PDB file of C-alpha atoms in Angstrom:
ATOM      1  CA  UNK A 191      70.498  29.593   9.603  1.00  0.00           C
ATOM      2  CA  UNK A 192      67.228  30.409   7.862  1.00  0.00           C
ATOM      3  CA  UNK A 193      64.081  28.410   8.034  1.00  0.00           C
ATOM      4  CA  UNK A 194      63.531  27.957   4.526  1.00  0.00           C
ATOM      5  CA  UNK A 195      62.559  24.309   3.717  1.00  0.00           C
ATOM      6  CA  UNK A 196      64.711  21.901   1.756  1.00  0.00           C
ATOM      7  CA  UNK A 197      63.541  22.167  -1.893  1.00  0.00           C
ATOM      8  CA  UNK A 198      63.798  20.085  -5.026  1.00  0.00           C
ATOM      9  CA  UNK A 199      63.230  21.740  -8.288  1.00  0.00           C
ATOM     10  CA  UNK A 200      62.463  19.820 -11.232  1.00  0.00           C
ATOM     11  CA  UNK A 201      62.966  21.430 -14.968  1.00  0.00           C
ATOM     12  CA  UNK A 202      60.735  19.722 -17.437  1.00  0.00           C
ATOM     13  CA  UNK A 203      59.889  20.066 -21.027  1.00  0.00           C
ATOM     14  CA  UNK A 204      56.285  18.980 -21.398  1.00  0.00           C
ATOM     15  CA  UNK A 205      53.415  18.147 -19.281  1.00  0.00           C
ATOM     16  CA  UNK A 206      53.858  14.408 -18.588  1.00  0.00           C
ATOM     17  CA  UNK A 207      57.580  14.378 -18.423  1.00  0.00           C
ATOM     18  CA  UNK A 208      57.258  15.073 -14.797  1.00  0.00           C
ATOM     19  CA  UNK A 209      55.786  11.833 -14.062  1.00  0.00           C
ATOM     20  CA  UNK A 210      57.694   9.507 -16.186  1.00  0.00           C
ATOM     21  CA  UNK A 211      61.386  10.209 -14.985  1.00  0.00           C
ATOM     22  CA  UNK A 212      60.768  11.966 -11.751  1.00  0.00           C
ATOM     23  CA  UNK A 213      57.330  11.200 -10.473  1.00  0.00           C
ATOM     24  CA  UNK A 214      58.650   9.026  -8.002  1.00  0.00           C
ATOM     25  CA  UNK A 215      61.339  11.508  -6.329  1.00  0.00           C
ATOM     26  CA  UNK A 216      58.623  14.158  -6.571  1.00  0.00           C
ATOM     27  CA  UNK A 217      56.204  12.050  -4.598  1.00  0.00           C
ATOM     28  CA  UNK A 218      58.607  10.535  -2.272  1.00  0.00           C
ATOM     29  CA  UNK A 219      60.317  13.898  -1.236  1.00  0.00           C
ATOM     30  CA  UNK A 220      56.981  15.612  -0.941  1.00  0.00           C
ATOM     31  CA  UNK A 221      55.963  12.752   1.647  1.00  0.00           C
ATOM     32  CA  UNK A 222      59.251  13.523   3.400  1.00  0.00           C
ATOM     33  CA  UNK A 223      58.179  17.152   4.021  1.00  0.00           C
ATOM     34  CA  UNK A 224      60.568  18.573   1.344  1.00  0.00           C
ATOM     35  CA  UNK A 225      59.194  21.408  -0.749  1.00  0.00           C
ATOM     36  CA  UNK A 226      58.717  20.078  -4.482  1.00  0.00           C
ATOM     37  CA  UNK A 227      58.867  22.655  -7.506  1.00  0.00           C
ATOM     38  CA  UNK A 228      57.987  21.632 -10.897  1.00  0.00           C
ATOM     39  CA  UNK A 229      58.889  23.834 -13.798  1.00  0.00           C
ATOM     40  CA  UNK A 230      57.299  22.823 -17.237  1.00  0.00           C
ATOM     41  CA  UNK A 231      58.796  24.758 -19.982  1.00  0.00           C
ATOM     42  CA  UNK A 232      56.239  24.218 -22.860  1.00  0.00           C
ATOM     43  CA  UNK A 233      52.592  24.141 -23.396  1.00  0.00           C
ATOM     44  CA  UNK A 234      52.484  20.548 -24.820  1.00  0.00           C
ATOM     45  CA  UNK A 235      50.661  21.814 -27.852  1.00  0.00           C
ATOM     46  CA  UNK A 236      52.157  19.482 -30.225  1.00  0.00           C
ATOM     47  CA  UNK A 237      50.717  16.389 -28.357  1.00  0.00           C
ATOM     48  CA  UNK A 238      47.739  14.432 -29.358  1.00  0.00           C
ATOM     49  CA  UNK A 239      44.163  15.909 -29.551  1.00  0.00           C
ATOM     50  CA  UNK A 240      41.052  14.160 -28.392  1.00  0.00           C
ATOM     51  CA  UNK A 241      40.735  11.005 -29.856  1.00  0.00           C
ATOM     52  CA  UNK A 242      44.333  10.712 -30.964  1.00  0.00           C
ATOM     53  CA  UNK A 243      44.203  13.536 -33.560  1.00  0.00           C
ATOM     54  CA  UNK A 244      48.076  13.959 -34.485  1.00  0.00           C
ATOM     55  CA  UNK A 245      49.428  17.242 -35.166  1.00  0.00           C
ATOM     56  CA  UNK A 246      49.439  16.899 -38.992  1.00  0.00           C
ATOM     57  CA  UNK A 247      45.646  16.497 -38.915  1.00  0.00           C
ATOM     58  CA  UNK A 248      43.555  19.663 -39.805  1.00  0.00           C
ATOM     59  CA  UNK A 249      41.484  18.923 -36.817  1.00  0.00           C
ATOM     60  CA  UNK A 250      44.368  19.442 -34.521  1.00  0.00           C
ATOM     61  CA  UNK A 251      43.794  22.508 -32.499  1.00  0.00           C
ATOM     62  CA  UNK A 252      46.936  23.639 -30.603  1.00  0.00           C
ATOM     63  CA  UNK A 253      45.437  26.193 -28.162  1.00  0.00           C
ATOM     64  CA  UNK A 254      42.679  23.749 -27.108  1.00  0.00           C
ATOM     65  CA  UNK A 255      45.425  20.914 -26.398  1.00  0.00           C
ATOM     66  CA  UNK A 256      47.480  23.211 -24.496  1.00  0.00           C
ATOM     67  CA  UNK A 257      44.652  23.960 -22.149  1.00  0.00           C
ATOM     68  CA  UNK A 258      43.865  20.289 -21.954  1.00  0.00           C
ATOM     69  CA  UNK A 259      47.296  19.353 -21.241  1.00  0.00           C
ATOM     70  CA  UNK A 260      47.494  22.304 -18.502  1.00  0.00           C
ATOM     71  CA  UNK A 261      44.558  20.935 -16.697  1.00  0.00           C
ATOM     72  CA  UNK A 262      46.270  17.325 -17.093  1.00  0.00           C
ATOM     73  CA  UNK A 263      49.310  18.728 -15.728  1.00  0.00           C
ATOM     74  CA  UNK A 264      47.580  20.293 -12.561  1.00  0.00           C
ATOM     75  CA  UNK A 265      45.925  16.924 -11.896  1.00  0.00           C
ATOM     76  CA  UNK A 266      49.374  15.121 -12.251  1.00  0.00           C
ATOM     77  CA  UNK A 267      50.795  17.688  -9.671  1.00  0.00           C
ATOM     78  CA  UNK A 268      47.943  17.119  -7.173  1.00  0.00           C
ATOM     79  CA  UNK A 269      48.692  13.171  -7.435  1.00  0.00           C
ATOM     80  CA  UNK A 270      52.407  13.666  -6.816  1.00  0.00           C
ATOM     81  CA  UNK A 271      51.721  16.475  -4.292  1.00  0.00           C
ATOM     82  CA  UNK A 272      53.834  18.980  -6.069  1.00  0.00           C
ATOM     83  CA  UNK A 273      54.124  21.994  -3.800  1.00  0.00           C
ATOM     84  CA  UNK A 274      54.493  24.629  -6.479  1.00  0.00           C
ATOM     85  CA  UNK A 275      53.958  24.310 -10.451  1.00  0.00           C
ATOM     86  CA  UNK A 276      55.503  27.043 -12.548  1.00  0.00           C
ATOM     87  CA  UNK A 277      54.939  27.013 -16.306  1.00  0.00           C
ATOM     88  CA  UNK A 278      57.014  28.842 -18.914  1.00  0.00           C
ATOM     89  CA  UNK A 279      54.556  28.360 -21.353  1.00  0.00           C
ATOM     90  CA  UNK A 280      56.931  28.150 -24.623  1.00  0.00           C
ATOM     91  CA  UNK A 281      55.300  26.633 -27.564  1.00  0.00           C
ATOM     92  CA  UNK A 282      55.902  22.803 -27.946  1.00  0.00           C
ATOM     93  CA  UNK A 283      58.569  22.362 -30.617  1.00  0.00           C
ATOM     94  CA  UNK A 284      57.575  18.856 -31.635  1.00  0.00           C
ATOM     95  CA  UNK A 285      60.090  16.104 -32.282  1.00  0.00           C
ATOM     96  CA  UNK A 286      63.433  16.804 -33.860  1.00  0.00           C
ATOM     97  CA  UNK A 287      62.884  17.340 -37.600  1.00  0.00           C
ATOM     98  CA  UNK A 288      59.215  18.548 -37.493  1.00  0.00           C
ATOM     99  CA  UNK A 289      58.275  21.971 -39.048  1.00  0.00           C
ATOM    100  CA  UNK A 290      57.255  23.224 -35.511  1.00  0.00           C
ATOM    101  CA  UNK A 291      60.925  23.044 -34.561  1.00  0.00           C
ATOM    102  CA  UNK A 292      61.222  26.373 -36.672  1.00  0.00           C
ATOM    103  CA  UNK A 293      58.020  28.103 -35.570  1.00  0.00           C
ATOM    104  CA  UNK A 294      58.366  31.608 -33.957  1.00  0.00           C
ATOM    105  CA  UNK A 295      57.844  31.402 -30.229  1.00  0.00           C
ATOM    106  CA  UNK A 296      58.748  27.704 -29.973  1.00  0.00           C
ATOM    107  CA  UNK A 297      60.876  26.622 -27.442  1.00  0.00           C
ATOM    108  CA  UNK A 298      63.624  25.249 -29.734  1.00  0.00           C
ATOM    109  CA  UNK A 299      63.740  28.816 -31.265  1.00  0.00           C
ATOM    110  CA  UNK A 300      63.910  30.751 -28.097  1.00  0.00           C
ATOM    111  CA  UNK A 301      67.473  32.309 -27.184  1.00  0.00           C
ATOM    112  CA  UNK A 302      68.795  30.320 -24.378  1.00  0.00           C
ATOM    113  CA  UNK A 303      69.754  33.610 -22.451  1.00  0.00           C
ATOM    114  CA  UNK A 304      65.944  34.381 -22.711  1.00  0.00           C
ATOM    115  CA  UNK A 305      64.903  31.153 -21.134  1.00  0.00           C
ATOM    116  CA  UNK A 306      67.489  31.124 -18.609  1.00  0.00           C
ATOM    117  CA  UNK A 307      66.933  34.505 -17.536  1.00  0.00           C
ATOM    118  CA  UNK A 308      62.969  33.428 -16.696  1.00  0.00           C
ATOM    119  CA  UNK A 309      64.417  30.601 -15.126  1.00  0.00           C
ATOM    120  CA  UNK A 310      67.046  32.274 -12.805  1.00  0.00           C
ATOM    121  CA  UNK A 311      63.938  34.226 -11.454  1.00  0.00           C
ATOM    122  CA  UNK A 312      62.314  31.065 -10.182  1.00  0.00           C
ATOM    123  CA  UNK A 313      65.857  29.739  -8.713  1.00  0.00           C
ATOM    124  CA  UNK A 314      66.382  33.078  -7.036  1.00  0.00           C
ATOM    125  CA  UNK A 315      62.756  32.736  -5.558  1.00  0.00           C
ATOM    126  CA  UNK A 316      62.808  29.304  -4.462  1.00  0.00           C
ATOM    127  CA  UNK A 317      66.573  28.654  -3.840  1.00  0.00           C
ATOM    128  CA  UNK A 318      66.389  24.960  -4.659  1.00  0.00           C
ATOM    129  CA  UNK A 319      68.920  22.687  -2.662  1.00  0.00           C
ATOM    130  CA  UNK A 320      68.515  20.173  -5.410  1.00  0.00           C
ATOM    131  CA  UNK A 321      67.882  20.732  -9.337  1.00  0.00           C
ATOM    132  CA  UNK A 322      67.063  17.818 -11.653  1.00  0.00           C
ATOM    133  CA  UNK A 323      66.618  18.276 -15.318  1.00  0.00           C
ATOM    134  CA  UNK A 324      67.745  16.379 -18.513  1.00  0.00           C
ATOM    135  CA  UNK A 325      71.285  15.506 -19.884  1.00  0.00           C
ATOM    136  CA  UNK A 326      72.768  17.491 -22.734  1.00  0.00           C
ATOM    137  CA  UNK A 327      71.167  15.390 -25.429  1.00  0.00           C
ATOM    138  CA  UNK A 328      67.636  15.655 -23.652  1.00  0.00           C
ATOM    139  CA  UNK A 329      67.938  11.840 -22.800  1.00  0.00           C
ATOM    140  CA  UNK A 330      66.810  10.738 -26.246  1.00  0.00           C
ATOM    141  CA  UNK A 331      67.330  13.983 -28.494  1.00  0.00           C
ATOM    142  CA  UNK A 332      64.095  15.842 -28.205  1.00  0.00           C
ATOM    143  CA  UNK A 333      64.752  19.478 -28.989  1.00  0.00           C
ATOM    144  CA  UNK A 334      62.646  20.662 -25.871  1.00  0.00           C
ATOM    145  CA  UNK A 335      64.443  18.306 -23.609  1.00  0.00           C
ATOM    146  CA  UNK A 336      67.698  19.496 -24.929  1.00  0.00           C
ATOM    147  CA  UNK A 337      66.672  23.113 -24.499  1.00  0.00           C
ATOM    148  CA  UNK A 338      65.440  22.531 -20.973  1.00  0.00           C
ATOM    149  CA  UNK A 339      68.909  21.342 -20.132  1.00  0.00           C
ATOM    150  CA  UNK A 340      70.381  24.452 -21.750  1.00  0.00           C
ATOM    151  CA  UNK A 341      68.237  26.896 -19.974  1.00  0.00           C
ATOM    152  CA  UNK A 342      68.789  25.203 -16.721  1.00  0.00           C
ATOM    153  CA  UNK A 343      72.523  25.027 -16.808  1.00  0.00           C
ATOM    154  CA  UNK A 344      72.624  28.621 -18.009  1.00  0.00           C
ATOM    155  CA  UNK A 345      70.301  29.828 -15.439  1.00  0.00           C
ATOM    156  CA  UNK A 346      72.373  28.145 -12.501  1.00  0.00           C
ATOM    157  CA  UNK A 347      75.500  29.926 -14.054  1.00  0.00           C
ATOM    158  CA  UNK A 348      73.578  33.066 -14.235  1.00  0.00           C
ATOM    159  CA  UNK A 349      72.590  33.131 -10.748  1.00  0.00           C
ATOM    160  CA  UNK A 350      75.958  31.452  -9.328  1.00  0.00           C
ATOM    161  CA  UNK A 351      73.553  29.031  -7.557  1.00  0.00           C
ATOM    162  CA  UNK A 352      75.363  25.883  -6.007  1.00  0.00           C
ATOM    163  CA  UNK A 353      72.319  23.325  -5.569  1.00  0.00           C
ATOM    164  CA  UNK A 354      73.028  19.539  -6.184  1.00  0.00           C
ATOM    165  CA  UNK A 355      72.263  19.291  -9.862  1.00  0.00           C
ATOM    166  CA  UNK A 356      71.146  15.934 -11.328  1.00  0.00           C
ATOM    167  CA  UNK A 357      70.553  14.980 -15.054  1.00  0.00           C
ATOM    168  CA  UNK A 358      67.890  12.123 -15.453  1.00  0.00           C
ATOM    169  CA  UNK A 359      69.308   8.937 -17.183  1.00  0.00           C
ATOM    170  CA  UNK A 360      68.533   5.181 -17.424  1.00  0.00           C
ATOM    171  CA  UNK A 361      71.091   2.291 -16.481  1.00  0.00           C
ATOM    172  CA  UNK A 362      71.381   0.317 -19.790  1.00  0.00           C
ATOM    173  CA  UNK A 363      70.557  -2.815 -17.937  1.00  0.00           C
ATOM    174  CA  UNK A 364      67.125  -1.300 -17.258  1.00  0.00           C
ATOM    175  CA  UNK A 365      66.785  -0.135 -20.895  1.00  0.00           C
ATOM    176  CA  UNK A 366      67.181  -3.886 -21.919  1.00  0.00           C
ATOM    177  CA  UNK A 367      64.221  -4.682 -19.625  1.00  0.00           C
ATOM    178  CA  UNK A 368      62.236  -1.941 -21.104  1.00  0.00           C
ATOM    179  CA  UNK A 369      62.693  -3.490 -24.510  1.00  0.00           C
ATOM    180  CA  UNK A 370      61.729  -6.883 -23.208  1.00  0.00           C
ATOM    181  CA  UNK A 371      58.393  -5.321 -21.879  1.00  0.00           C
ATOM    182  CA  UNK A 372      57.522  -3.399 -25.174  1.00  0.00           C
ATOM    183  CA  UNK A 373      57.675  -7.117 -26.870  1.00  0.00           C
ATOM    184  CA  UNK A 374      55.401  -8.449 -24.012  1.00  0.00           C
ATOM    185  CA  UNK A 375      52.961  -5.578 -23.854  1.00  0.00           C
ATOM    186  CA  UNK A 376      52.950  -4.088 -27.337  1.00  0.00           C
ATOM    187  CA  UNK A 377      51.791  -6.591 -29.823  1.00  0.00           C
ATOM    188  CA  UNK A 378      52.008  -4.212 -32.666  1.00  0.00           C
ATOM    189  CA  UNK A 379      55.820  -3.164 -31.664  1.00  0.00           C
ATOM    190  CA  UNK A 380      58.181  -3.665 -34.420  1.00  0.00           C
ATOM    191  CA  UNK A 381      61.964  -4.464 -34.161  1.00  0.00           C
ATOM    192  CA  UNK A 382      63.810  -1.054 -35.179  1.00  0.00           C
ATOM    193  CA  UNK A 383      66.085  -1.055 -37.979  1.00  0.00           C
ATOM    194  CA  UNK A 384      69.820  -1.275 -37.475  1.00  0.00           C
ATOM    195  CA  UNK A 385      70.204   2.479 -37.460  1.00  0.00           C
ATOM    196  CA  UNK A 386      67.163   2.952 -34.787  1.00  0.00           C
ATOM    197  CA  UNK A 387      68.730   0.034 -32.711  1.00  0.00           C
ATOM    198  CA  UNK A 388      71.999   1.662 -32.608  1.00  0.00           C
ATOM    199  CA  UNK A 389      70.547   4.912 -31.618  1.00  0.00           C
ATOM    200  CA  UNK A 390      68.615   3.290 -28.873  1.00  0.00           C
ATOM    201  CA  UNK A 391      71.749   1.377 -27.684  1.00  0.00           C
ATOM    202  CA  UNK A 392      73.098   5.011 -26.945  1.00  0.00           C
ATOM    203  CA  UNK A 393      70.280   5.992 -24.583  1.00  0.00           C
ATOM    204  CA  UNK A 394      71.165   5.764 -20.754  1.00  0.00           C
ATOM    205  CA  UNK A 395      74.519   4.903 -19.443  1.00  0.00           C
ATOM    206  CA  UNK A 396      76.356   1.758 -18.357  1.00  0.00           C
ATOM    207  CA  UNK A 397      75.175   1.153 -14.896  1.00  0.00           C
ATOM    208  CA  UNK A 398      78.524   1.780 -13.197  1.00  0.00           C
ATOM    209  CA  UNK A 399      78.214   5.370 -14.455  1.00  0.00           C
ATOM    210  CA  UNK A 400      75.094   5.857 -12.654  1.00  0.00           C
ATOM    211  CA  UNK A 401      75.768   8.004  -9.469  1.00  0.00           C
ATOM    212  CA  UNK A 402      72.344   7.991  -7.868  1.00  0.00           C
ATOM    213  CA  UNK A 403      69.694   5.399  -7.284  1.00  0.00           C
ATOM    214  CA  UNK A 404      66.682   6.486  -5.595  1.00  0.00           C
ATOM    215  CA  UNK A 405      63.976   3.851  -4.543  1.00  0.00           C
ATOM    216  CA  UNK A 406      60.655   5.061  -5.110  1.00  0.00           C
ATOM    217  CA  UNK A 407      58.820   1.792  -5.180  1.00  0.00           C
ATOM    218  CA  UNK A 408      56.519   2.755  -2.582  1.00  0.00           C
ATOM    219  CA  UNK A 409      55.311   5.677  -4.716  1.00  0.00           C
ATOM    220  CA  UNK A 410      54.621   3.737  -7.682  1.00  0.00           C
ATOM    221  CA  UNK A 411      51.048   3.944  -7.590  1.00  0.00           C
ATOM    222  CA  UNK A 412      51.172   7.593  -7.141  1.00  0.00           C
ATOM    223  CA  UNK A 413      53.572   7.752 -10.274  1.00  0.00           C
ATOM    224  CA  UNK A 414      51.441   5.661 -12.326  1.00  0.00           C
ATOM    225  CA  UNK A 415      48.120   7.465 -11.490  1.00  0.00           C
ATOM    226  CA  UNK A 416      50.244  10.721 -12.461  1.00  0.00           C
ATOM    227  CA  UNK A 417      50.988   9.548 -15.798  1.00  0.00           C
ATOM    228  CA  UNK A 418      47.673   8.083 -16.177  1.00  0.00           C
ATOM    229  CA  UNK A 419      46.391  11.687 -15.512  1.00  0.00           C
ATOM    230  CA  UNK A 420      47.788  12.634 -18.800  1.00  0.00           C
ATOM    231  CA  UNK A 421      45.004  10.740 -20.472  1.00  0.00           C
ATOM    232  CA  UNK A 422      45.137  12.720 -23.643  1.00  0.00           C
ATOM    233  CA  UNK A 423      48.611  11.245 -24.441  1.00  0.00           C
ATOM    234  CA  UNK A 424      47.688   7.850 -23.359  1.00  0.00           C
ATOM    235  CA  UNK A 425      48.194   6.346 -26.768  1.00  0.00           C
ATOM    236  CA  UNK A 426      51.956   7.329 -26.533  1.00  0.00           C
ATOM    237  CA  UNK A 427      52.478   6.432 -22.993  1.00  0.00           C
ATOM    238  CA  UNK A 428      53.410   2.724 -23.377  1.00  0.00           C
ATOM    239  CA  UNK A 429      54.015   2.304 -19.550  1.00  0.00           C
ATOM    240  CA  UNK A 430      50.327   2.700 -18.769  1.00  0.00           C
ATOM    241  CA  UNK A 431      49.688  -0.689 -20.828  1.00  0.00           C
ATOM    242  CA  UNK A 432      51.625  -2.614 -18.114  1.00  0.00           C
ATOM    243  CA  UNK A 433      49.223  -1.932 -15.462  1.00  0.00           C
ATOM    244  CA  UNK A 434      50.158  -0.440 -11.716  1.00  0.00           C
ATOM    245  CA  UNK A 435      52.137  -3.543 -10.456  1.00  0.00           C
ATOM    246  CA  UNK A 436      54.294  -4.397 -13.471  1.00  0.00           C
ATOM    247  CA  UNK A 437      54.913  -0.698 -13.666  1.00  0.00           C
ATOM    248  CA  UNK A 438      56.123  -0.281 -10.237  1.00  0.00           C
ATOM    249  CA  UNK A 439      58.360  -3.257 -10.626  1.00  0.00           C
ATOM    250  CA  UNK A 440      59.936  -1.800 -13.554  1.00  0.00           C
ATOM    251  CA  UNK A 441      59.990   1.802 -12.708  1.00  0.00           C
ATOM    252  CA  UNK A 442      60.355   1.820  -9.167  1.00  0.00           C
ATOM    253  CA  UNK A 443      63.904   2.978  -8.982  1.00  0.00           C
ATOM    254  CA  UNK A 444      64.701   6.446 -10.566  1.00  0.00           C
ATOM    255  CA  UNK A 445      68.354   6.992 -11.606  1.00  0.00           C
ATOM    256  CA  UNK A 446      70.361  10.119 -12.235  1.00  0.00           C
ATOM    257  CA  UNK A 447      73.858  11.548 -12.910  1.00  0.00           C
ATOM    258  CA  UNK A 448      75.281  14.073 -10.174  1.00  0.00           C
ATOM    259  CA  UNK A 449      76.749  16.824 -12.373  1.00  0.00           C
ATOM    260  CA  UNK A 450      77.092  19.570  -9.552  1.00  0.00           C
ATOM    261  CA  UNK A 451      77.962  19.013  -5.955  1.00  0.00           C
ATOM    262  CA  UNK A 452      79.286  21.013  -2.840  1.00  0.00           C
ATOM    263  CA  UNK A 453      78.331  18.415  -0.176  1.00  0.00           C
ATOM    264  CA  UNK A 454      81.149  15.885  -0.889  1.00  0.00           C
ATOM    265  CA  UNK A 455      78.359  13.098  -0.298  1.00  0.00           C
ATOM    266  CA  UNK A 456      79.927   9.749  -1.511  1.00  0.00           C
ATOM    267  CA  UNK A 457      78.696   8.235  -4.677  1.00  0.00           C
ATOM    268  CA  UNK A 458      76.862   6.077  -5.646  1.00  0.00           C
ATOM    269  CA  UNK A 459      74.111   7.568  -3.568  1.00  0.00           C
ATOM    270  CA  UNK A 460      70.451   6.630  -2.838  1.00  0.00           C
ATOM    271  CA  UNK A 461      69.214   9.953  -1.861  1.00  0.00           C
ATOM    272  CA  UNK A 462      69.312  13.407  -4.030  1.00  0.00           C
ATOM    273  CA  UNK A 463      69.519  15.075  -0.690  1.00  0.00           C
ATOM    274  CA  UNK A 464      72.703  13.309   0.781  1.00  0.00           C
ATOM    275  CA  UNK A 465      74.865  15.574   2.355  1.00  0.00           C
ATOM    276  CA  UNK A 466      72.021  18.047   2.909  1.00  0.00           C
ATOM    277  CA  UNK A 467      70.282  16.518   5.778  1.00  0.00           C
TER     278      UNK A 467
END
């Protein structure tokens, strides 16, 4: 037996992603004494600049935005009590179809083997018991999320690591509640066209396909505050409009699909570390 602490590693694409889908589990497991490691793959430089300046605006300064978002990321990690923050610092690729997808040095243009090799070093260093990242479509088709999945799965294969591996997801019933909340809190929200509506309907999974439901209600305040720490992106972070109480009601359970396991823990489960302690 060794005295290495139980360890959770979350692999995310951008600063602020850690709070949206895994802020609750990062805070909960840190409070339970589990070592939490966050790997953020890009610098977030395609995000909004001060005053909501967009990437297509001549005033948009990617280097300055990357620095600002790093500071926000560190603040978020402090709120969530993340034990270790690791950044790969690839250039943000922007949304699918943006010209930044093709920029040299962007995460989307990085060979999977290169990114995987760097992540493999972190897997060997931290030896996580649980690894969390996105599904093969990056949950909603963002190129950097897709790439984060690719390098994570390749790094696991490269190191022959056998942690429990989870992909973030959302039950379809929750997606329906999100839509209702968007109409309630977003006065200027417009109904998507039929093609967009069909695409949105494919996000997440039927409830019965979710393997893991983790109650993080007690950490809703930390999760909300961590998301709010990414103040420069506030215009794009819809959930902040709800206020902490409603946010916790809607976002108090984080859901995952277990895609690798050697523990034999029964599913559905309510703990990422089921079978490990």
